[in-house]
Short mmCIF file of C-alpha atoms and ligand atoms in Angstrom, two decimals:
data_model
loop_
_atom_site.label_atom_id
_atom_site.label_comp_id
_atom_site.label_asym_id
_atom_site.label_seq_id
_atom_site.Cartn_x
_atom_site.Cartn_y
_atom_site.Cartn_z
CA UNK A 297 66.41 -118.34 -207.41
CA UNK A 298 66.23 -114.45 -207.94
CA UNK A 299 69.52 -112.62 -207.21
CA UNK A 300 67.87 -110.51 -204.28
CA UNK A 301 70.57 -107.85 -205.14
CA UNK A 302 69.23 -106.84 -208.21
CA UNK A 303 67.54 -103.59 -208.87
CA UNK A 304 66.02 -104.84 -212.64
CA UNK A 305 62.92 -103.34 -213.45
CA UNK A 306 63.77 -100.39 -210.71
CA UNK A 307 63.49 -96.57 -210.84
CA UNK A 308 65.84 -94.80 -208.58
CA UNK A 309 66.06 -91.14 -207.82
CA UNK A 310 69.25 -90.17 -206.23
CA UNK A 311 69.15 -86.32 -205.22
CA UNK A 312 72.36 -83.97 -205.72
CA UNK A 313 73.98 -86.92 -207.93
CA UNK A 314 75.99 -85.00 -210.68
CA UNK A 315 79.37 -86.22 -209.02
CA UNK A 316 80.62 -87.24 -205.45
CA UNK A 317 78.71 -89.91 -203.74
CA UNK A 318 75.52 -89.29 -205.63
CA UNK A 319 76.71 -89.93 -209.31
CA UNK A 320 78.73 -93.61 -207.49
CA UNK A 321 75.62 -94.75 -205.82
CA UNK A 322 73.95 -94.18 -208.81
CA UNK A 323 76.99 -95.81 -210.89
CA UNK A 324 76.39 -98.96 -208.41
CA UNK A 325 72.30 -98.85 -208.74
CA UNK A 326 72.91 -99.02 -212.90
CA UNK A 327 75.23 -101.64 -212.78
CA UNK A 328 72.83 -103.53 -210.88
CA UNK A 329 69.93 -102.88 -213.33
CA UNK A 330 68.23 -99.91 -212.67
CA UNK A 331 66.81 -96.47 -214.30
CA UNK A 332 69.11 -93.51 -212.80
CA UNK A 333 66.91 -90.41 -212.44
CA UNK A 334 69.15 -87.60 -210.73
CA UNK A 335 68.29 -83.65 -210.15
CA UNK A 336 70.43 -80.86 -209.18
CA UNK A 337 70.34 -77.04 -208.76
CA UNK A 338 71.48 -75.94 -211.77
CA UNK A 339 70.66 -76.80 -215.73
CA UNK A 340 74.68 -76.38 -216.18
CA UNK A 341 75.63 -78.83 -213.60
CA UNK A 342 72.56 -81.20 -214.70
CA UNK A 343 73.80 -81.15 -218.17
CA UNK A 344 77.43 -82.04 -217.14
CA UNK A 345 76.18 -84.90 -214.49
CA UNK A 346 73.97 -86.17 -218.07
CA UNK A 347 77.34 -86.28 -219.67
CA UNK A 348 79.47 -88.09 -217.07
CA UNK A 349 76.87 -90.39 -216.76
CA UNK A 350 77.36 -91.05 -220.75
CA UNK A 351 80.50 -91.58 -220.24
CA UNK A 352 80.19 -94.42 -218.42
CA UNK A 353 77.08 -95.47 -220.70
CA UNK A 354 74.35 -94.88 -218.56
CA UNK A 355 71.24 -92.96 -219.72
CA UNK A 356 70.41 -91.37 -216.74
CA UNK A 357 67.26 -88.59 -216.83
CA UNK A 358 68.12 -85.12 -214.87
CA UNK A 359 66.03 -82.56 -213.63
CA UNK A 360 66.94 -79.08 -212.29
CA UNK A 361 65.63 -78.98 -209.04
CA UNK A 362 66.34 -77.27 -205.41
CA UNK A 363 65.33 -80.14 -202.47
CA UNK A 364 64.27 -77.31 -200.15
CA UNK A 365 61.94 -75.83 -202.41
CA UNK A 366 59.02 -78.07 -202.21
CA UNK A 367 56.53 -77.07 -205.37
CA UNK A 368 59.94 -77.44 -207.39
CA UNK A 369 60.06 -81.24 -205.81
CA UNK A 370 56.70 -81.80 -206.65
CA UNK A 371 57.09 -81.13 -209.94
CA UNK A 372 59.61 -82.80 -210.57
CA UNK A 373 58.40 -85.81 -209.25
CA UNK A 374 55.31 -85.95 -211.30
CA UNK A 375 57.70 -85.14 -214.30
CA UNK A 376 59.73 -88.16 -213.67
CA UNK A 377 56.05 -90.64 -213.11
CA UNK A 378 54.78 -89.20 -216.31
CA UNK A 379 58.58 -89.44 -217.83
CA UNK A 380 60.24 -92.03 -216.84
CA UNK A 381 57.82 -94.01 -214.41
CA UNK A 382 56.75 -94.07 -210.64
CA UNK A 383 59.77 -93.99 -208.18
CA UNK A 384 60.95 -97.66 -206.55
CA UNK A 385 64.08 -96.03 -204.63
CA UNK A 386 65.10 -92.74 -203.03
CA UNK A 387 68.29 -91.73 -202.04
CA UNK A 388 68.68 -88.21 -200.41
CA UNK A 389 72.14 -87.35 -201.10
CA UNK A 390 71.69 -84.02 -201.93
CA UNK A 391 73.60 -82.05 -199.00
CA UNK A 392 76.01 -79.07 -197.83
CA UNK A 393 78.49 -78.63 -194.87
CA UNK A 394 79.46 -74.86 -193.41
CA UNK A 395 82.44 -75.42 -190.97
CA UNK A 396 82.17 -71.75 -189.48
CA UNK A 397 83.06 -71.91 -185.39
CA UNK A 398 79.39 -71.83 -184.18
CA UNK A 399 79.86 -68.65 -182.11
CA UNK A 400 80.41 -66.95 -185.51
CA UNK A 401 77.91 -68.61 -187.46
CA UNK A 402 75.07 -66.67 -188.49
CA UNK A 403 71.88 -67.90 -188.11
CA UNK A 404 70.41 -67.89 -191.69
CA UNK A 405 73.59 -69.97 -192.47
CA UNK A 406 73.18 -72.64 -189.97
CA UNK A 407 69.53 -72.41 -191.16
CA UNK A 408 70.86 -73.17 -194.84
CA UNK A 409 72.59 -76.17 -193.95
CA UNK A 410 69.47 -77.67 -192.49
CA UNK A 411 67.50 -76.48 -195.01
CA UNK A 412 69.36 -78.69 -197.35
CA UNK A 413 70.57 -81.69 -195.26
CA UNK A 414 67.56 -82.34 -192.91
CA UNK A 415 64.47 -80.08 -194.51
CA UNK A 416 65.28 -81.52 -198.41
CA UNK A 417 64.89 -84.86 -197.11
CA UNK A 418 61.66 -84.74 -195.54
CA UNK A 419 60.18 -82.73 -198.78
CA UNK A 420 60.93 -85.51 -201.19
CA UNK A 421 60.53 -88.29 -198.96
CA UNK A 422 57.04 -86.88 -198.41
CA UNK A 423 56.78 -86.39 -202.61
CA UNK A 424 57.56 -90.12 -203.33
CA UNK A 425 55.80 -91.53 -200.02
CA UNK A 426 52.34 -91.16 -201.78
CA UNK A 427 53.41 -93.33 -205.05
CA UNK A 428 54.95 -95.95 -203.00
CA UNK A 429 52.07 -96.37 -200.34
CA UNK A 430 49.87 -97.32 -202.90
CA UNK A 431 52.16 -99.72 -204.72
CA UNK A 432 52.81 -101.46 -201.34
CA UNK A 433 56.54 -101.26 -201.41
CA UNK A 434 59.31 -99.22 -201.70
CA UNK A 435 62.90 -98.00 -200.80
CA UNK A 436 64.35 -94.83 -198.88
CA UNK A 437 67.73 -94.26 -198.29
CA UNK A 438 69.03 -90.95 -196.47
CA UNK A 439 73.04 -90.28 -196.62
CA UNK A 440 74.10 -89.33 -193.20
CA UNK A 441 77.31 -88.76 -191.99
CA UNK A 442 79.96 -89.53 -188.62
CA UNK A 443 78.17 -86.70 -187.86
CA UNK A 444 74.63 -88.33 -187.29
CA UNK A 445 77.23 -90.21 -184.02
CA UNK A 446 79.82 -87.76 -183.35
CA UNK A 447 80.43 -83.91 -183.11
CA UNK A 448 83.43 -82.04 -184.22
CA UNK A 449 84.60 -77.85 -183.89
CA UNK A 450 82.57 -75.76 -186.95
CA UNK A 451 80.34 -78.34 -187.82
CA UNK A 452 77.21 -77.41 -185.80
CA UNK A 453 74.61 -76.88 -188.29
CA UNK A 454 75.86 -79.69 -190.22
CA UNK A 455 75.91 -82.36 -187.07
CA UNK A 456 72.10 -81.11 -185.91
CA UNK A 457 71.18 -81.73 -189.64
CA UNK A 458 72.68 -85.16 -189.68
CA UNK A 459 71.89 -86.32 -186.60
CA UNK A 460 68.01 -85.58 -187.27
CA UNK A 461 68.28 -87.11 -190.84
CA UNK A 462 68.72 -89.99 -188.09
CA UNK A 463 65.83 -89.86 -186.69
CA UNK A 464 64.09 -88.67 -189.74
CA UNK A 465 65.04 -92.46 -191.17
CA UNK A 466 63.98 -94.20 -187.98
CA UNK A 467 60.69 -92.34 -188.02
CA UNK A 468 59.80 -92.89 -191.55
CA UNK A 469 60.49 -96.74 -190.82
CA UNK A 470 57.89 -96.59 -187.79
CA UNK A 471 55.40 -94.73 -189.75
CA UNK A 472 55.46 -96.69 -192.87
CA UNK A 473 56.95 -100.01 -192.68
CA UNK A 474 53.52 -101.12 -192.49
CA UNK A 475 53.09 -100.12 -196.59
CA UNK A 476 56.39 -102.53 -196.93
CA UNK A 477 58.43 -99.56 -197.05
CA UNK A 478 61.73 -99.84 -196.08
CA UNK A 479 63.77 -96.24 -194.71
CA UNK A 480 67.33 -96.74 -193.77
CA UNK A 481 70.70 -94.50 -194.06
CA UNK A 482 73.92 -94.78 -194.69
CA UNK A 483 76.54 -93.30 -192.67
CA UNK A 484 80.11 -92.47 -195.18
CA UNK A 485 82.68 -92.15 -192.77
CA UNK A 486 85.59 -89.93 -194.61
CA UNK A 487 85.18 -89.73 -198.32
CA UNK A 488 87.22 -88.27 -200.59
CA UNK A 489 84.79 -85.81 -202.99
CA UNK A 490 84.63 -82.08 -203.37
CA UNK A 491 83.13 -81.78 -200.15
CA UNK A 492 85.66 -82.65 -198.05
CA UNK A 493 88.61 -81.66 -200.45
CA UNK A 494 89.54 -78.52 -198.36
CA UNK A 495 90.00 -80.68 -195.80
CA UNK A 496 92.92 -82.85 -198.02
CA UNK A 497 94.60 -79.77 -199.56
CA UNK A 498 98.08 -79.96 -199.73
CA UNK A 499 100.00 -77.31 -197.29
CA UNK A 500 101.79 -74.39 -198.66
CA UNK A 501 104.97 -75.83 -197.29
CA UNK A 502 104.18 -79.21 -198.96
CA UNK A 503 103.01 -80.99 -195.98
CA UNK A 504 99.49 -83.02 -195.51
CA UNK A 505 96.88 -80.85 -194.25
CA UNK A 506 96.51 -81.32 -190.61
CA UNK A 507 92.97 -82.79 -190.90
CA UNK A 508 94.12 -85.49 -193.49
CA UNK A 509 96.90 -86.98 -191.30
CA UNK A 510 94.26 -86.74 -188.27
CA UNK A 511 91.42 -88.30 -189.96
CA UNK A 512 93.88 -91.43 -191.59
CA UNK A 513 94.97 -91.82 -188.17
CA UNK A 514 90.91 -92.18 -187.24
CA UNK A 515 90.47 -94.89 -189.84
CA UNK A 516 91.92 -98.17 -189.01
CA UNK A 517 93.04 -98.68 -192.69
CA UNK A 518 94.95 -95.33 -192.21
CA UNK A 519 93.18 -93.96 -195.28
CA UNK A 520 90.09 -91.24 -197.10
CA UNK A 521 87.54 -93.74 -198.37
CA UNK A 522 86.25 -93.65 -201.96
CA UNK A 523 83.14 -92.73 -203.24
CA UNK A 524 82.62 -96.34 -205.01
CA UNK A 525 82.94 -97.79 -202.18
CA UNK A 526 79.85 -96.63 -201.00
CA UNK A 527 78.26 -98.94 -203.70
CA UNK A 528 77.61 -102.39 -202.67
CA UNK A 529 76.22 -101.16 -199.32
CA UNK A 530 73.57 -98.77 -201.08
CA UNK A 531 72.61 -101.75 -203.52
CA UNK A 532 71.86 -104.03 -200.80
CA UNK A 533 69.64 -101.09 -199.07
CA UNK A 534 67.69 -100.76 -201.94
CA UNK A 535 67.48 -104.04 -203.22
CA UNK A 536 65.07 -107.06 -201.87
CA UNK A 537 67.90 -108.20 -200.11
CA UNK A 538 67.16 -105.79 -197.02
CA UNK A 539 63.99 -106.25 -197.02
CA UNK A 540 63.56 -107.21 -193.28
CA UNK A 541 66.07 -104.27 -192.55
CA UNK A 542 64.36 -101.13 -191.59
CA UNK A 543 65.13 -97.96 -189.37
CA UNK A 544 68.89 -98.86 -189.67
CA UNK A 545 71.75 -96.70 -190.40
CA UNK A 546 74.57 -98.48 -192.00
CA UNK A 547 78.14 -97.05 -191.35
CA UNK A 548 80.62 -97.51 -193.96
CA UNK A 549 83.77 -95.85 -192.71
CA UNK A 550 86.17 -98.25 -192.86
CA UNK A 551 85.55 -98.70 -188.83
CA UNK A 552 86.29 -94.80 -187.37
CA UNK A 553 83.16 -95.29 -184.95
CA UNK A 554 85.02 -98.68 -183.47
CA UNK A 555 88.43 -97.23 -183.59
CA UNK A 556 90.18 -94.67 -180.89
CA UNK A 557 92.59 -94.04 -183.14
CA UNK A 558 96.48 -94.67 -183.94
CA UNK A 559 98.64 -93.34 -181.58
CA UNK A 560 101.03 -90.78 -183.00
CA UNK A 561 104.55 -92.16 -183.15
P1 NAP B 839 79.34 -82.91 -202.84
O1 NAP B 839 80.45 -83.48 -203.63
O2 NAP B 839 79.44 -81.54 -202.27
O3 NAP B 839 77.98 -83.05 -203.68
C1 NAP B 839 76.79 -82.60 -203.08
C2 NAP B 839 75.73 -82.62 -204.15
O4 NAP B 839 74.51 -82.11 -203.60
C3 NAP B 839 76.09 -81.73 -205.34
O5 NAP B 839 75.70 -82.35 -206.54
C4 NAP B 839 75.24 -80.50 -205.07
O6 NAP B 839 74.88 -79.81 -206.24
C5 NAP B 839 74.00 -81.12 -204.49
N1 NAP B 839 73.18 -80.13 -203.80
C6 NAP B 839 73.55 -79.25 -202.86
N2 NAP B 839 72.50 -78.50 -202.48
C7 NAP B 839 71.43 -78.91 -203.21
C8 NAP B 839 70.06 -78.54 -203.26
N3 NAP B 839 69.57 -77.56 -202.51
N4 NAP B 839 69.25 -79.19 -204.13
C9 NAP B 839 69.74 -80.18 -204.92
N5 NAP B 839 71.04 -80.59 -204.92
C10 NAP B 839 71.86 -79.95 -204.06
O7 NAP B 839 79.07 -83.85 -201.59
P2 NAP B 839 79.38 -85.39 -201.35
O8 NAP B 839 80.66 -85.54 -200.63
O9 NAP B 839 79.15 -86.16 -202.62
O10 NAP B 839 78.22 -85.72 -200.30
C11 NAP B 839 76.97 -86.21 -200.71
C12 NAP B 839 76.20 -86.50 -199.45
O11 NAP B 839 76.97 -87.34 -198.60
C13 NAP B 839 75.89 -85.25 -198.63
O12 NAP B 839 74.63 -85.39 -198.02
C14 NAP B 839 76.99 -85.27 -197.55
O13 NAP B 839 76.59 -84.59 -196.38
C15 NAP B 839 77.11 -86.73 -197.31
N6 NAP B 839 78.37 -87.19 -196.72
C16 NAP B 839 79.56 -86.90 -197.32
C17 NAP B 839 80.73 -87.43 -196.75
C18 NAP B 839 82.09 -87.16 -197.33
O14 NAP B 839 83.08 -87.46 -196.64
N7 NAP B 839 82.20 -86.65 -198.54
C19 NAP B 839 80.67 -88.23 -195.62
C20 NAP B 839 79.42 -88.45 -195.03
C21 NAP B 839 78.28 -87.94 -195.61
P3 NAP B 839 75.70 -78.47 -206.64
O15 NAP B 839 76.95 -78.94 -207.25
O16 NAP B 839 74.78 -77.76 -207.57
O17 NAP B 839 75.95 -77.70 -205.37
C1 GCO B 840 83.94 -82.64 -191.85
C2 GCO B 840 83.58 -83.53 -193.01
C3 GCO B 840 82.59 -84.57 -192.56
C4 GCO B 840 82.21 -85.45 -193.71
C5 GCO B 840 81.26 -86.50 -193.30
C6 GCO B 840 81.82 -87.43 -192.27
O1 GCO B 840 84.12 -81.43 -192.06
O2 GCO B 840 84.06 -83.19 -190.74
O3 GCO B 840 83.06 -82.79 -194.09
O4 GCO B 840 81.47 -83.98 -192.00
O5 GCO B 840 81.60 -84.70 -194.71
O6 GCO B 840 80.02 -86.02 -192.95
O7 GCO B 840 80.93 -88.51 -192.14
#
């Protein structure tokens, strides 16, 4: 019997994975037997995501590439068929947040956020959705956020990104489930990476900051998640194992969307 967890014999391209939940999904999707092919904006941070991949004794393959420009995605992605080989998985984790009050925001900044979050999805998806048509089978997996559920002050651009990456997945899933390709997302609930570390800085008189204490009080295990815990439930979205699961967004936030919250003592 096959381990239908295993991504042996697998090419995945995770998007924006130098560090934070990119370069652990990634960690996961090596550990489990696939190639790690990751791109990011800049040769610099490319060359350090290369290293800290080495580090923990993966070779992964980087590319510089911006997700919202889409001749730069396109040739990146025939780089990595000629390179490395054609794609199996997809994860678009590439992704920004501007928490600006939205009565202050400018436009070409709310326009920047869903550039990246919502736009860069759709341009690769559409890159790799060729490849995998014709092979009959493949895997897509968009990171999406509380947000995609819930809103929150300053995070307008960032929620209407998120909550179309949504229905981005559920569309892809209608429109090509029929090539036995599988679209779902996963939904972090609070993680702590250098995203949401101004949101965990310690006050200057010491104290938490205000959001920390509010958001472990949102979490029944009264806690940030990690970003390796965000592992197993990728694997299984791009393994065989989910094979009959399509359209889905999976929520791994330690049960915020189930929880009112702890009430202060
Ligand atoms: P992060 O630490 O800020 O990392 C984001 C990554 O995306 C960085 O490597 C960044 O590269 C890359 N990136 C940004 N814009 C890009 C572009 N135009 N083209 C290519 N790469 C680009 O964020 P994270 O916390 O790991 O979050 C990763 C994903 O999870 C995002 O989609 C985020 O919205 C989502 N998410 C995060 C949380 C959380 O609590 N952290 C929860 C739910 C969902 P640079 O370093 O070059 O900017
Ligand atoms: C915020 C946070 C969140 C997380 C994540 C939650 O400012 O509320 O950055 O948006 O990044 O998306 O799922």
């Amino acid at each position: 019997m096959t381990n239908p967890f295993s991504l042996e014999g697998k090419i995945a391209l995770i998007t924006g994975a130098s560090y934070g939940i990119g370069f652990n999904i990634a960690k996961a999707f090596h550990a489990a037997g696939a190639t790690i092919v990751f791109n990011d904006i800049k040769q610099e941070l490319v060359d350090k995501g290369l290293a800290s991949y080495k580090e923990e004794g993966i070779e992964a393959h980087g590319y510089v590439c911006d997700v919202t420009n889409e001749a730069q995605v396109q040739e990146m992605v025939g780089k990595i068929e000629k390179e490395v080989g054609e794609i199996d998985i997809l994860v678009n984790n590439a992704g920004i947040i501007k928490r600006i009050p939205m009565h202050e925001m400018k436009r070409e900044e709310f326009q920047q956020v869903i550039d990246i979050d919502l736009v860069g999805p759709f341009i690769v998806s559409k890159a790799v959705l060729p490849s995998m048509m014709r092979r009959r089978h493949g895997k897509i997996i968009n990171i999406c956020s509380m947000m995609s559920e819930l809103g929150r002050e300053t995070v307008s651009a960032y929620a209407a990104a998120k909550g179309g990456l949504k229905m981005l997945t559920r569309n892809i899933c209608s429109e090509y489930g029929e090539y036995n390709i599988q679209c779902n997302g996963i939904g972090p609930g609070y993680i702590a990476t250098p995203q949401t570390a101004p949101l965990r800085e310690t006050q200057p008189d010491g104290s938490r900051h205000p959001f920390d204490s509010f958001i472990c009080a949102k979490t029944p295990a009264g806690r940030w998640l990690d970003p390796s815990e965000l592992g197993g439930p990728a694997v299984f979205l791009a393994s065989s194992a989910s094979d009959a699961v399509n359209g889905h967004v999976l929520y791994v936030d330690g049960g915020i969307l189930a929880y009112i919250g702890k009430q202060p003592k």
